[in-house]
Coordinates of N, CA and C in Angstrom, one line a residue:
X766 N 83.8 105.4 100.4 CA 83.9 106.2 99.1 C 84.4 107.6 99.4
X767 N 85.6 108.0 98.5 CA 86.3 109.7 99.4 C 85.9 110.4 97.6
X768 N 85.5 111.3 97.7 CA 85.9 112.3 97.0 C 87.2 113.3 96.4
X769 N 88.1 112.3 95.6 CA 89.7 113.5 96.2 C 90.0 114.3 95.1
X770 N 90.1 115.3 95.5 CA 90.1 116.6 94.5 C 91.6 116.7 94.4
X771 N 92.5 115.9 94.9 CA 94.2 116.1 94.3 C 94.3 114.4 93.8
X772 N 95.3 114.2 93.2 CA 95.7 113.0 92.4 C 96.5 111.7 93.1
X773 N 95.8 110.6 92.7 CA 96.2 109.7 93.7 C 97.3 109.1 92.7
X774 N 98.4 108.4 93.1 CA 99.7 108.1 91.7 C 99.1 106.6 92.2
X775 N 99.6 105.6 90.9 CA 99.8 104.3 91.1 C 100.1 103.6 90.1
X776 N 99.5 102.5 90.2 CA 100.2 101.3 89.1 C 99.1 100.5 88.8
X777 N 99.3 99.8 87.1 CA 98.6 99.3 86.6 C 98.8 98.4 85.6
X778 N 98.4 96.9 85.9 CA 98.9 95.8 84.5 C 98.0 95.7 84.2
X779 N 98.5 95.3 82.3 CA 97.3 95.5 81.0 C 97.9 94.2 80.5
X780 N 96.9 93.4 80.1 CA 97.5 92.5 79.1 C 98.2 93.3 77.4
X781 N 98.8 92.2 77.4 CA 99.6 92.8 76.0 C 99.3 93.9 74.9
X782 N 98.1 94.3 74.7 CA 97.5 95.1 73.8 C 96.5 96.1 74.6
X783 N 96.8 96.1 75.6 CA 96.5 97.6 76.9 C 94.7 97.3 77.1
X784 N 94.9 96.2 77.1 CA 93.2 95.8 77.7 C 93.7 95.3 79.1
X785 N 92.2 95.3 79.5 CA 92.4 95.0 81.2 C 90.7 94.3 81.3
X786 N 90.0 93.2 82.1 CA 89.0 92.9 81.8 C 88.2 93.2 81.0
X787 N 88.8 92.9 79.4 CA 87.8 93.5 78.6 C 87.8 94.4 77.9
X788 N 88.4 95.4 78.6 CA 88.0 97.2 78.0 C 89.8 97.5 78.0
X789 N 89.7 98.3 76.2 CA 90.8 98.9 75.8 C 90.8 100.0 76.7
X790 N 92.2 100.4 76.9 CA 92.8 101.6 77.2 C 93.3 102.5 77.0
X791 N 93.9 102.4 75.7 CA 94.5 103.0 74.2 C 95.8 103.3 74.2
X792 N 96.6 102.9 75.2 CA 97.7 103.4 75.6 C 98.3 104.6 76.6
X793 N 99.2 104.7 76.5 CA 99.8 106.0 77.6 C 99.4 107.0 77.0
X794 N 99.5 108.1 77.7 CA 99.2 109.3 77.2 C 97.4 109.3 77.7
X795 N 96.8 108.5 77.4 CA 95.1 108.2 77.5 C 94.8 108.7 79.2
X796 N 92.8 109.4 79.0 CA 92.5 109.2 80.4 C 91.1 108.4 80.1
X797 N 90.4 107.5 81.5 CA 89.3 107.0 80.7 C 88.7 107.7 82.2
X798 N 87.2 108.0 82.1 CA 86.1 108.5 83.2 C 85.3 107.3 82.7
X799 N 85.2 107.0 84.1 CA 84.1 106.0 84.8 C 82.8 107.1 85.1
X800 N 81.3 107.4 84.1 CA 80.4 107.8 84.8 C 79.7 107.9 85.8
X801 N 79.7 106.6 86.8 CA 79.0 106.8 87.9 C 80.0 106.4 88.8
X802 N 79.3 106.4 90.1 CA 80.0 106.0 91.2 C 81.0 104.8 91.3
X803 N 82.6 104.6 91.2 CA 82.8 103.5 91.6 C 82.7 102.5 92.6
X804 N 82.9 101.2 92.2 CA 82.4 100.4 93.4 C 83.9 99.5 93.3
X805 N 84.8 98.9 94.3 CA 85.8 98.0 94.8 C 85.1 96.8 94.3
X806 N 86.2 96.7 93.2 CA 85.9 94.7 92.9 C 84.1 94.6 92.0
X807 N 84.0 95.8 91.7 CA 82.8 95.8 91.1 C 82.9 96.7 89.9
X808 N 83.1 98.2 89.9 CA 82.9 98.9 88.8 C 84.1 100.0 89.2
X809 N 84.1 100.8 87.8 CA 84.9 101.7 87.8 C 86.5 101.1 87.0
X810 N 87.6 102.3 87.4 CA 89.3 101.6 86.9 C 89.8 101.4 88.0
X811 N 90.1 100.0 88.2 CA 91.0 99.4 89.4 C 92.3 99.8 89.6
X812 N 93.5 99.9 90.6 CA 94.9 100.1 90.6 C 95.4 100.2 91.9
X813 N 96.6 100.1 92.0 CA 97.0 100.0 93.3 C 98.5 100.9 93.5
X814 N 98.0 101.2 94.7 CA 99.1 102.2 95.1 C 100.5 101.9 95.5
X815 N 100.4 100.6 95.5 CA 102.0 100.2 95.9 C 102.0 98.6 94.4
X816 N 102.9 99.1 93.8 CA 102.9 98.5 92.7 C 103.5 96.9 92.9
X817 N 104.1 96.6 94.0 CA 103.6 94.9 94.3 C 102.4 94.6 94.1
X818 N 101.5 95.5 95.0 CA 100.0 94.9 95.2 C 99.2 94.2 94.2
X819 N 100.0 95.0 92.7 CA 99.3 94.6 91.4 C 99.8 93.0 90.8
X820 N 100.3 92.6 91.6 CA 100.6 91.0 91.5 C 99.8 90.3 92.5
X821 N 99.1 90.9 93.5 CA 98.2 89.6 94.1 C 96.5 89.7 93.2
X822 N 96.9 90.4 91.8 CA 95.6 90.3 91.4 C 95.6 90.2 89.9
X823 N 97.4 90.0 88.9 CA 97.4 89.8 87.8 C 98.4 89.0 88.1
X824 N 98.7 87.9 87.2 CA 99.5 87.0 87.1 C 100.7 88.1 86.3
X825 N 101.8 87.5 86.7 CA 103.2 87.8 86.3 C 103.5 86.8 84.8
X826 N 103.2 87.9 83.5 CA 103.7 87.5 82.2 C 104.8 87.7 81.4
X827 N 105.7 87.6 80.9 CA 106.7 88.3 79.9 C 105.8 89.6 78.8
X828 N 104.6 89.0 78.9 CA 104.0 90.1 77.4 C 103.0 91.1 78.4
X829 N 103.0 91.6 79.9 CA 102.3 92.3 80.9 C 102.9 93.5 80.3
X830 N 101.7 94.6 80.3 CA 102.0 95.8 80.6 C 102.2 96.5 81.9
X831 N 103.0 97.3 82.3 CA 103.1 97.9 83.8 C 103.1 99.0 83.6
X832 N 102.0 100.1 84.1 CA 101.9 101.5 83.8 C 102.0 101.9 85.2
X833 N 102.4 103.3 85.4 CA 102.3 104.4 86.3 C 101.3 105.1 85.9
X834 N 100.0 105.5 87.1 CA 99.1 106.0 86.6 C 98.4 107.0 87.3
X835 N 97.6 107.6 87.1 CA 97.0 108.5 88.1 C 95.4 108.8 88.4
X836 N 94.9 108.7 89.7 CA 93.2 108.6 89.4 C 93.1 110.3 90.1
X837 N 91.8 110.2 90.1 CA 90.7 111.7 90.3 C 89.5 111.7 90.5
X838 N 88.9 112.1 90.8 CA 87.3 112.0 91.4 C 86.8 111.0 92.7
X839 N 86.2 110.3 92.6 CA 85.5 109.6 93.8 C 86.3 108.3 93.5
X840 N 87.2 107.5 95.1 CA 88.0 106.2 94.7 C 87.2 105.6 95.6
X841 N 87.1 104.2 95.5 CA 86.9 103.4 96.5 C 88.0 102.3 97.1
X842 N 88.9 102.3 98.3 CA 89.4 101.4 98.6 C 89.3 100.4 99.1
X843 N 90.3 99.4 99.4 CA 90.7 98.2 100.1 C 91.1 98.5 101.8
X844 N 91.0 98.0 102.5 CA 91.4 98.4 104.2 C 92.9 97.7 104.2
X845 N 93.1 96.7 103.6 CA 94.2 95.8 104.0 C 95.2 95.8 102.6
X846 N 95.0 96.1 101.6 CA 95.7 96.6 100.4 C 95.8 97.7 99.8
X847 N 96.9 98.2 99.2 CA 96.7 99.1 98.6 C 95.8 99.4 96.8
X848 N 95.1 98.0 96.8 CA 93.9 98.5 95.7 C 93.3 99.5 95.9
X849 N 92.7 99.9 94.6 CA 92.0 101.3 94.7 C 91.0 101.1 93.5
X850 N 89.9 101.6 93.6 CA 89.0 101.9 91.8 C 88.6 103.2 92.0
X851 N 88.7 104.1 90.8 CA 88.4 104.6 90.6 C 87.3 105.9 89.8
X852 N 87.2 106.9 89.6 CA 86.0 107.6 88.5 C 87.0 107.9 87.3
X853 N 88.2 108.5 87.6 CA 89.0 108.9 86.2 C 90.6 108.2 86.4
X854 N 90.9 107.7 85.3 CA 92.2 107.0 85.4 C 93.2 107.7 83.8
X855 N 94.0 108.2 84.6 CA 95.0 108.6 83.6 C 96.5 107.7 83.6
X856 N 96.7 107.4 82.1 CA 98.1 106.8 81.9 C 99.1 107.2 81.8
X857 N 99.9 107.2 82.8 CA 100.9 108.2 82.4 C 102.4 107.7 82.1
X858 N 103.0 106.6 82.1 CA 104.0 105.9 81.6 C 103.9 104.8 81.5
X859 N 104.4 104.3 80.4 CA 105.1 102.6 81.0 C 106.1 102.0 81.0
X860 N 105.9 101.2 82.1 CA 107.3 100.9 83.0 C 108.1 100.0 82.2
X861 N 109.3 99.9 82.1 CA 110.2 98.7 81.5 C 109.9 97.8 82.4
X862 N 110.1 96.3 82.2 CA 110.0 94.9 82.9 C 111.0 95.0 84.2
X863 N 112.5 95.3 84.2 CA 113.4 95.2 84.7 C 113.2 96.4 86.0
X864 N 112.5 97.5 85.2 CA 111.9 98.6 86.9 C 111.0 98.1 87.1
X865 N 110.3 97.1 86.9 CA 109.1 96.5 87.8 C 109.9 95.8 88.7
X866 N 110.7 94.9 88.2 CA 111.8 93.9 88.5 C 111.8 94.8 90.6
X867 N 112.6 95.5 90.3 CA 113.2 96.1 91.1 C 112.6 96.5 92.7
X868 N 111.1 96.7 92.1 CA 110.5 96.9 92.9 C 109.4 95.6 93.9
X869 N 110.2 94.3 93.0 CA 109.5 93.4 93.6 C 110.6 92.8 95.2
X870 N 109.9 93.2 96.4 CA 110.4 92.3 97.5 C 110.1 91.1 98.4
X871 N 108.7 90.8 97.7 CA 108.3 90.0 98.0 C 108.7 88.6 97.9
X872 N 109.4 87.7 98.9 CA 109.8 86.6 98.2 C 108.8 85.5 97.3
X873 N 107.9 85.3 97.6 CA 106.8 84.7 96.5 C 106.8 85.3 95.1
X874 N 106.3 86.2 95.4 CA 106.3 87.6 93.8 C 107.8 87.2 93.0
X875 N 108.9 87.4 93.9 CA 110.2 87.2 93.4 C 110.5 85.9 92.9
X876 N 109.9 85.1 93.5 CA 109.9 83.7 92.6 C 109.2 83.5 91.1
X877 N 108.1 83.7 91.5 CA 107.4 84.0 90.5 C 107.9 84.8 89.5
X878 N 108.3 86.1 89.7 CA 109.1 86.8 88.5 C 109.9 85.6 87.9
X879 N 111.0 85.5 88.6 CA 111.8 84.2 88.3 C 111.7 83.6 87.6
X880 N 110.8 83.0 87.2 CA 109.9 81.8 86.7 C 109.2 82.0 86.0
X881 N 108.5 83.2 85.6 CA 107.8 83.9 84.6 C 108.7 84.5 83.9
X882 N 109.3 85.3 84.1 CA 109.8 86.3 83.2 C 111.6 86.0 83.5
X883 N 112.1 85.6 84.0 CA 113.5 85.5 83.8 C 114.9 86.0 84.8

């Protein structure tokens, strides 16, 4: 668990109506704080720093949101991924399908795009 007083950037898929397990997010522009401590795969806002990563943990949809985002406060990471959770999550764009597109190298991922979305 780090404490980081500068801004971590990353990425984030929302199903269609900017929910994510559950809990609205209101759109871009929004920040949400997590009150207590986050915990990895337990509590807090999840995201990942290298925006493939956000496919080994949401399926690839045509109606997926893909945001650029930014956390603050206390994160907890992954050793072998770039997942992250953390205390405050800010939204700060969202991505067209076709720049997600771009950034996918993975050939699995890339199938899958494929085949999901076109």
């Amino acid at each position: 668990m780090t404490l980081h007083s500068n801004t971590i950037t990353g990425y984030k898929v929302f199903n269609h109506d900017f929910t994510c397990r559950g809990y609205y997010f209101n759109g871009v522009g929004t920040t949400h704080t997590y009150a207590w401590t986050p915990v990895l795969c337990e509590s807090g806002f999840h995201f990942c720093t290298t925006l493939q990563d956000c496919f080994k943990y949401y399926d690839i949809k045509p109606h997926m949101i893909v945001c650029e985002v930014t956390a603050t406060g206390y994160t907890d990471a992954e050793e072998d991924c770039s997942k992250r959770t953390c205390q405050s999550l800010s939204i700060i764009r969202q991505m067209p399908l076709d720049e997600v597109a771009q950034h996918i190298t993975d050939s699995k991922y890339a199938y899958w795009w494929a085949m999901d979305i076109g």
